[in-house]
N, CA and C atoms as an extended XYZ file, in Angstrom:
291
Properties=species:S:1:pos:R:3:atomname:S:1:resname:S:1:resid:I:1 pbc="F F F"
N       137.454      140.709      106.908 N   MET     1
C       137.857      140.575      108.318 CA  MET     1
C       136.880      140.069      109.231 C   MET     1
N       135.542      140.680      108.934 N   PHE     2
C       134.189      140.267      109.552 CA  PHE     2
C       133.912      138.929      109.247 C   PHE     2
N       134.445      138.273      107.982 N   ASP     3
C       134.346      137.056      107.917 CA  ASP     3
C       134.999      135.874      108.675 C   ASP     3
N       136.327      136.355      109.028 N   CYS     4
C       137.060      135.885      110.050 CA  CYS     4
C       136.619      135.919      111.505 C   CYS     4
N       136.264      137.075      111.890 N   ALA     5
C       135.805      137.441      113.323 CA  ALA     5
C       134.250      136.677      113.546 C   ALA     5
N       133.534      136.496      112.441 N   SER     6
C       132.454      135.621      112.752 CA  SER     6
C       132.535      134.040      112.885 C   SER     6
N       133.629      133.776      111.997 N   GLN     7
C       134.025      132.402      112.464 CA  GLN     7
C       134.672      132.192      113.749 C   GLN     7
N       135.213      133.008      114.271 N   LEU     8
C       135.799      133.040      115.567 CA  LEU     8
C       134.276      132.995      116.710 C   LEU     8
N       133.367      133.526      116.291 N   LEU     9
C       132.178      133.500      116.866 CA  LEU     9
C       131.278      132.336      116.653 C   LEU     9
N       131.698      131.392      116.099 N   GLY    10
C       131.261      130.196      115.878 CA  GLY    10
C       130.209      129.896      114.664 C   GLY    10
N       130.262      130.827      113.612 N   THR    11
C       129.482      130.617      112.580 CA  THR    11
C       130.438      129.735      111.520 C   THR    11
N       129.473      129.045      110.459 N   ASP    12
C       129.994      128.209      109.625 CA  ASP    12
C       130.612      129.260      108.264 C   ASP    12
N       131.956      128.716      107.957 N   PRO    13
C       132.843      129.649      107.016 CA  PRO    13
C       131.759      129.507      105.533 C   PRO    13
N       131.142      128.374      105.401 N   SER    14
C       130.442      128.245      103.926 CA  SER    14
C       129.238      129.117      104.054 C   SER    14
N       128.711      129.557      105.121 N   GLN    15
C       127.496      130.511      104.856 CA  GLN    15
C       127.760      132.036      104.235 C   GLN    15
N       126.648      132.324      103.748 N   SER    16
C       126.771      133.695      103.406 CA  SER    16
C       126.831      134.714      104.365 C   SER    16
N       127.108      135.809      104.087 N   PHE    17
C       127.119      137.062      104.993 CA  PHE    17
C       125.982      137.444      105.799 C   PHE    17
N       124.852      137.115      105.173 N   GLY    18
C       123.377      137.169      105.545 CA  GLY    18
C       123.337      136.080      106.701 C   GLY    18
N       123.650      135.093      106.338 N   GLU    19
C       123.549      133.911      107.400 CA  GLU    19
C       124.441      133.930      108.614 C   GLU    19
N       125.593      134.604      108.439 N   LYS    20
C       126.688      134.761      109.266 CA  LYS    20
C       126.245      135.643      110.355 C   LYS    20
N       125.235      136.588      109.971 N   LEU    21
C       124.597      137.613      110.931 CA  LEU    21
C       123.459      137.101      111.729 C   LEU    21
N       122.753      135.961      111.215 N   LYS    22
C       121.685      135.668      112.020 CA  LYS    22
C       122.090      134.612      113.054 C   LYS    22
N       123.188      134.043      113.014 N   GLU    23
C       123.431      133.081      114.265 CA  GLU    23
C       123.817      133.930      115.344 C   GLU    23
N       124.851      134.984      115.398 N   PRO    24
C       125.552      135.606      116.385 CA  PRO    24
C       123.962      136.308      116.908 C   PRO    24
N       123.192      136.802      116.204 N   ALA    25
C       121.833      137.556      116.755 CA  ALA    25
C       121.071      136.671      117.407 C   ALA    25
N       121.013      135.349      116.969 N   ALA    26
C       120.206      134.240      117.556 CA  ALA    26
C       120.794      134.033      119.132 C   ALA    26
N       122.268      134.148      119.018 N   ASN    27
C       122.861      133.547      120.245 CA  ASN    27
C       123.147      134.877      121.222 C   ASN    27
N       122.838      135.989      120.810 N   ASN    28
C       122.745      137.142      121.867 CA  ASN    28
C       124.273      137.665      121.678 C   ASN    28
N       125.027      137.285      120.366 N   LYS    29
C       126.228      137.736      120.515 CA  LYS    29
C       126.593      139.204      119.746 C   LYS    29
N       125.322      139.505      119.134 N   ILE    30
C       125.260      140.855      118.582 CA  ILE    30
C       123.704      141.300      118.771 C   ILE    30
N       123.521      142.395      118.954 N   GLY    31
C       122.283      143.144      119.047 CA  GLY    31
C       121.572      143.700      117.620 C   GLY    31
N       120.124      143.931      118.057 N   GLY    32
C       119.612      144.520      116.423 CA  GLY    32
C       120.263      145.441      115.547 C   GLY    32
N       120.738      146.591      116.499 N   GLU    33
C       121.482      147.867      115.861 CA  GLU    33
C       122.849      147.049      115.102 C   GLU    33
N       123.549      146.482      115.891 N   GLU    34
C       124.922      146.142      115.408 CA  GLU    34
C       124.625      145.109      114.516 C   GLU    34
N       123.591      144.346      114.294 N   LYS    35
C       123.178      143.420      113.031 CA  LYS    35
C       123.080      144.235      112.002 C   LYS    35
N       122.203      145.315      112.185 N   GLU    36
C       122.151      146.316      110.893 CA  GLU    36
C       123.291      146.956      110.582 C   GLU    36
N       123.932      147.353      111.543 N   ILE    37
C       125.220      148.034      110.888 CA  ILE    37
C       126.025      147.033      110.446 C   ILE    37
N       126.278      145.992      110.805 N   LEU    38
C       127.174      144.648      110.257 CA  LEU    38
C       126.678      144.249      108.944 C   LEU    38
N       125.344      144.342      108.657 N   SER    39
C       124.769      143.930      107.397 CA  SER    39
C       125.118      144.877      106.400 C   SER    39
N       125.094      146.539      106.639 N   THR    40
C       125.367      147.318      105.817 CA  THR    40
C       126.916      147.293      105.404 C   THR    40
N       127.939      146.995      106.547 N   LEU    41
C       129.066      146.570      106.206 CA  LEU    41
C       129.407      145.605      105.204 C   LEU    41
N       128.457      144.541      105.355 N   ALA    42
C       128.934      143.309      104.573 CA  ALA    42
C       128.512      143.655      103.180 C   ALA    42
N       127.361      144.461      103.329 N   GLU    43
C       126.892      144.873      101.831 CA  GLU    43
C       127.798      145.692      101.086 C   GLU    43
N       128.277      146.852      101.552 N   ALA    44
C       129.117      147.624      101.196 CA  ALA    44
C       130.592      146.679      100.644 C   ALA    44
N       130.940      146.010      101.195 N   GLY    45
C       132.211      145.131      100.947 CA  GLY    45
C       131.608      144.180       99.883 C   GLY    45
N       130.566      143.762       99.575 N   SER    46
C       130.010      142.959       98.543 CA  SER    46
C       129.970      143.975       97.143 C   SER    46
N       129.297      145.172       97.626 N   ALA    47
C       129.361      146.225       96.428 CA  ALA    47
C       130.677      146.765       95.970 C   ALA    47
N       131.669      146.812       96.983 N   ALA    48
C       133.059      147.111       96.464 CA  ALA    48
C       133.445      145.911       95.750 C   ALA    48
N       133.417      144.869       95.995 N   ALA    49
C       134.192      143.504       95.323 CA  ALA    49
C       133.463      143.248       94.152 C   ALA    49
N       132.322      143.173       94.021 N   HIS    50
C       131.449      142.650       92.916 CA  HIS    50
C       130.751      144.082       92.085 C   HIS    50
N       130.511      145.067       92.410 N   ARG    51
C       129.724      145.860       91.660 CA  ARG    51
C       130.599      147.342       91.196 C   ARG    51
N       131.847      147.249       91.754 N   GLY    52
C       132.764      148.609       91.477 CA  GLY    52
C       132.145      149.950       92.181 C   GLY    52
N       131.638      149.540       93.583 N   TRP    53
C       131.088      150.719       94.374 CA  TRP    53
C       132.715      150.842       94.814 C   TRP    53
N       132.840      152.342       94.910 N   LYS    54
C       133.987      153.029       95.618 CA  LYS    54
C       133.807      154.010       96.494 C   LYS    54
N       133.802      153.723       97.761 N   PRO    55
C       133.376      154.280       98.892 CA  PRO    55
C       134.222      155.650       98.939 C   PRO    55
N       133.670      156.912       99.380 N   THR    56
C       134.546      157.929       99.644 CA  THR    56
C       135.290      157.729      101.037 C   THR    56
N       136.378      158.741      100.935 N   ALA    57
C       137.147      158.514      102.185 CA  ALA    57
C       136.385      158.665      103.625 C   ALA    57
N       135.191      159.512      103.642 N   THR    58
C       134.430      159.440      104.920 CA  THR    58
C       133.460      157.978      104.925 C   THR    58
N       133.128      157.932      103.914 N   GLU    59
C       132.266      156.409      103.942 CA  GLU    59
C       133.215      155.259      104.504 C   GLU    59
N       134.521      155.492      103.974 N   MET    60
C       135.463      154.238      104.412 CA  MET    60
C       135.646      154.258      105.964 C   MET    60
N       135.919      155.511      106.271 N   ASP    61
C       136.059      155.875      107.661 CA  ASP    61
C       134.782      155.359      108.569 C   ASP    61
N       133.824      155.556      108.139 N   THR    62
C       132.425      154.889      108.795 CA  THR    62
C       132.517      153.354      108.734 C   THR    62
N       133.019      152.806      107.716 N   LEU    63
C       133.074      151.598      107.547 CA  LEU    63
C       133.737      150.865      108.617 C   LEU    63
N       135.045      151.359      108.684 N   MET    64
C       136.202      150.956      109.494 CA  MET    64
C       135.714      151.296      110.887 C   MET    64
N       135.387      152.281      111.328 N   ASP    65
C       134.818      152.616      112.685 CA  ASP    65
C       133.957      151.522      113.145 C   ASP    65
N       132.882      151.000      112.084 N   ALA    66
C       131.804      150.108      112.457 CA  ALA    66
C       132.552      148.860      112.695 C   ALA    66
N       133.482      148.174      112.039 N   LEU    67
C       134.108      146.859      111.975 CA  LEU    67
C       135.023      147.045      113.234 C   LEU    67
N       136.012      147.954      113.550 N   GLU    68
C       136.574      148.445      114.671 CA  GLU    68
C       135.860      148.138      116.069 C   GLU    68
N       134.622      148.614      115.956 N   ASN    69
C       133.919      148.758      117.041 CA  ASN    69
C       133.449      147.331      117.487 C   ASN    69
N       133.025      146.630      116.416 N   PHE    70
C       132.337      145.268      116.598 CA  PHE    70
C       133.438      144.227      117.170 C   PHE    70
N       134.690      144.485      116.474 N   LEU    71
C       135.992      143.753      116.813 CA  LEU    71
C       136.081      143.866      118.355 C   LEU    71
N       135.927      145.273      118.727 N   HIS    72
C       136.606      145.643      120.069 CA  HIS    72
C       135.468      144.966      121.044 C   HIS    72
N       134.345      145.421      120.639 N   ARG    73
C       133.349      144.653      121.824 CA  ARG    73
C       133.216      143.188      121.838 C   ARG    73
N       133.440      142.693      120.586 N   ALA    74
C       133.299      141.103      120.686 CA  ALA    74
C       134.298      140.325      121.164 C   ALA    74
N       135.621      141.006      121.164 N   PHE    75
C       136.775      140.436      121.356 CA  PHE    75
C       137.793      140.643      122.633 C   PHE    75
N       137.643      142.025      122.643 N   VAL    76
C       138.495      142.960      123.599 CA  VAL    76
C       137.594      143.111      124.818 C   VAL    76
N       136.712      143.812      124.859 N   LEU    77
C       136.016      144.471      125.723 CA  LEU    77
C       135.455      143.431      126.824 C   LEU    77
N       134.613      142.376      126.227 N   LYS    78
C       134.208      141.333      126.911 CA  LYS    78
C       134.975      140.695      127.884 C   LYS    78
N       136.231      140.429      127.446 N   HIS    79
C       137.510      139.878      128.100 CA  HIS    79
C       137.864      140.663      129.321 C   HIS    79
N       138.026      141.815      128.910 N   GLN    80
C       138.519      143.034      129.925 CA  GLN    80
C       137.604      143.232      131.008 C   GLN    80
N       136.189      142.883      130.813 N   PHE    81
C       135.256      143.138      131.706 CA  PHE    81
C       134.889      142.102      132.643 C   PHE    81
N       135.209      140.820      131.857 N   ARG    82
C       135.512      139.609      132.666 CA  ARG    82
C       136.453      139.410      133.788 C   ARG    82
N       137.495      140.048      133.337 N   ARG    83
C       138.754      140.268      134.265 CA  ARG    83
C       138.540      141.369      135.514 C   ARG    83
N       137.826      142.297      134.814 N   MET    84
C       137.347      143.437      136.062 CA  MET    84
C       136.592      143.118      137.060 C   MET    84
N       135.622      142.195      136.562 N   LYS    85
C       134.380      141.852      137.455 CA  LYS    85
C       134.922      141.079      138.476 C   LYS    85
N       135.982      140.272      138.387 N   LYS    86
C       136.669      139.485      139.573 CA  LYS    86
C       137.086      140.340      140.613 C   LYS    86
N       137.420      141.641      140.219 N   ASN    87
C       138.252      142.514      141.297 CA  ASN    87
C       137.106      143.358      141.704 C   ASN    87
N       135.925      143.378      141.615 N   ILE    88
C       134.877      144.331      141.980 CA  ILE    88
C       134.234      143.501      143.423 C   ILE    88
N       134.285      144.144      144.384 N   PRO    89
C       133.859      143.549      145.792 CA  PRO    89
C       132.603      143.407      145.397 C   PRO    89
N       132.047      142.237      146.094 N   VAL    90
C       130.675      141.901      146.492 CA  VAL    90
C       130.095      142.592      147.479 C   VAL    90
N       128.990      143.140      147.029 N   ARG    91
C       127.878      143.680      148.015 CA  ARG    91
C       127.742      142.713      149.477 C   ARG    91
N       127.945      142.976      150.627 N   PRO    92
C       127.494      142.036      151.422 CA  PRO    92
C       126.274      141.778      151.495 C   PRO    92
N       126.241      140.454      151.596 N   GLY    93
C       125.132      139.551      151.707 CA  GLY    93
C       124.731      139.159      150.284 C   GLY    93
N       125.199      139.591      149.145 N   ALA    94
C       124.843      139.381      147.830 CA  ALA    94
C       125.683      138.163      147.323 C   ALA    94
N       124.952      137.441      146.398 N   LYS    95
C       125.813      136.396      145.767 CA  LYS    95
C       126.306      136.709      144.217 C   LYS    95
N       127.366      136.307      144.128 N   CYS    96
C       128.153      136.931      142.766 CA  CYS    96
C       128.042      135.940      141.912 C   CYS    96
N       127.495      135.910      140.728 N   THR    97
C       127.624      134.769      139.579 CA  THR    97
C       128.389      135.332      138.576 C   THR    97
């Protein structure tokens, strides 16, 4: 899922997961802490797929929480805030950007 989401944010699908984290961080689409969390998420996925790691139910919940939070912030919340911003009255004398 992160792979598809990163492509929607403009990363090259042929890049490694590590490279897919560099571009959104450089373009301010993700912050430093989120980059670290997503890096761990990608590493966990790789370990599960290629090294036989089996996360516990609690670990799986944490991984899913991280993914869901990223998706919500990157694709839902920003659009909700952009729509809401249009409805907020501008302070008299202030310029709205």
